[in-house]
Amino acid sequence: MKLLEMNHVQKTFDDLEVIKDISLSVEKGEVVSVIGPSGSGKSTLLRCAVMLEKMESGDLIYEGRYAARDVNGKSAYADKNELKEIRGIFGLVFQNFNLFPHYSVLKNITDSLIKVDKLSKKEANERAMELLKQLGLEDKADAYPYQLSGGQQQRVSIARALAKNPDILFFDEPTSALDPELTVEVLKVIKELAAKHMTMIIVTHEMQFAREVSDRIIFMEDGVIKGQGTPEEMFNSEDSRIREFIGKLS
Amino acid sequence: MSFGTILFQLSKGLLVSVEIFVLTLVFSLPLGFIVAFGRMSKNPIIRTITKVYISIMRGTPLMLQLLVVYFGPNLLFGIRIGENYRFIAVIIAFSINYAAYFAEIYRSGIESMPVGQYEAAKMLGYNKAQTFFLIILPQVIKRILPSVTNEIITLVKDTSLSFAIAQAEMFTTAKQISAAQTSIMPLMAAGVFYYIFNAIVAWGMERVEKAFSYYR
């Protein structure tokens, strides 16, 4: 089953065409890594997918539901209520965590469950503690984000996204703000999620990680998909540009 | 006039000063938010109007604004003003003036918030009101507290400007007694009162800042 479909997506910032006619689809349980040089448009593509940016043209479809439909070369977005429901299908983990500094770790996770998803406080707390336990952070429930290391903060933000029970989880360079040691602990969590067949789309610069965790790697450059395939296909690509890029970073 | 009587008179004046201070805050702190939102509005007409408003409030003397608010209705429109309008004029003039300053402080605080906080809130499904009141506002308050404290301390001293329209608060009283007694003492005593008033305000604001220091 296709969880996500993007058809002929195009996005410009002030006349600069950042994404040029990209189409992709992601199957349930698939782990897709998106790699490419800075400015290739990979983060913008992800931001279009999670609707933090509006596409100029193209379709955006989650589980068969149109979040945006291309009408005469312009993306027409669905109404507010439909978008609200569609937003519940996916979660996003940010590069710089974006935890709420004034909330404790526990409240970061539970607050939206209670106020948005209308869970009882008890249910929300149980769900949050269960996740914190899985991620080895149960003793940090009452801590505030500033008291945590970057790796711990990122794991909390993964827990916060997972608590919403998304069908797809997006990662926007989840380890780019972390030093190598902390990177390992975050990547370990993502690997564990992959082992549980969580559907994930990961924008990353970690080539070895992408190789180990992904079912498919997408290489983007200049706003287009230059190549995609299994990690083995990509690491042994006949395209010299892809080989060169992967080689430089791994 | 004995020293005790002078202190008693000054205390009565101080009560009026405190009243002006409290009422001004009650009106200007919320009004500042409305002005700040006007200033950040997407509507260019609202934005321009609030911009001009702020620039006039900050660009002309508060004492002049006070005189305009007090005498304006009569001199401009021939409205007869009663004795009780004096105090009302003080509150109006102070409130609209301080609202402009608070608005700029609020705006700087709101605009200093990283966009990631809004995006995270959006991804978690918070609506706009929830995002503002639960996520953004508490952090903005923490950020702007030092600037707000500054304004509030200035307000304590600015209450003395009501002297310009002969509102009988502490400064006006002190000046009258001083002139009648040809003594500097009442003014010095008033100075001590203002100082203590502000020491209490500063202490209170420090407590509020402490209450927000549980996170960084």
Short mmCIF file of C-alpha atoms in Angstrom, two decimals, chain B residues 63 90 193:
data_model
loop_
_atom_site.label_atom_id
_atom_site.label_comp_id
_atom_site.label_asym_id
_atom_site.label_seq_id
_atom_site.Cartn_x
_atom_site.Cartn_y
_atom_site.Cartn_z
CA MET B 63 3.57 65.62 29.57
CA VAL B 90 -4.14 60.89 33.66
CA PHE B 193 9.08 57.47 48.91
#
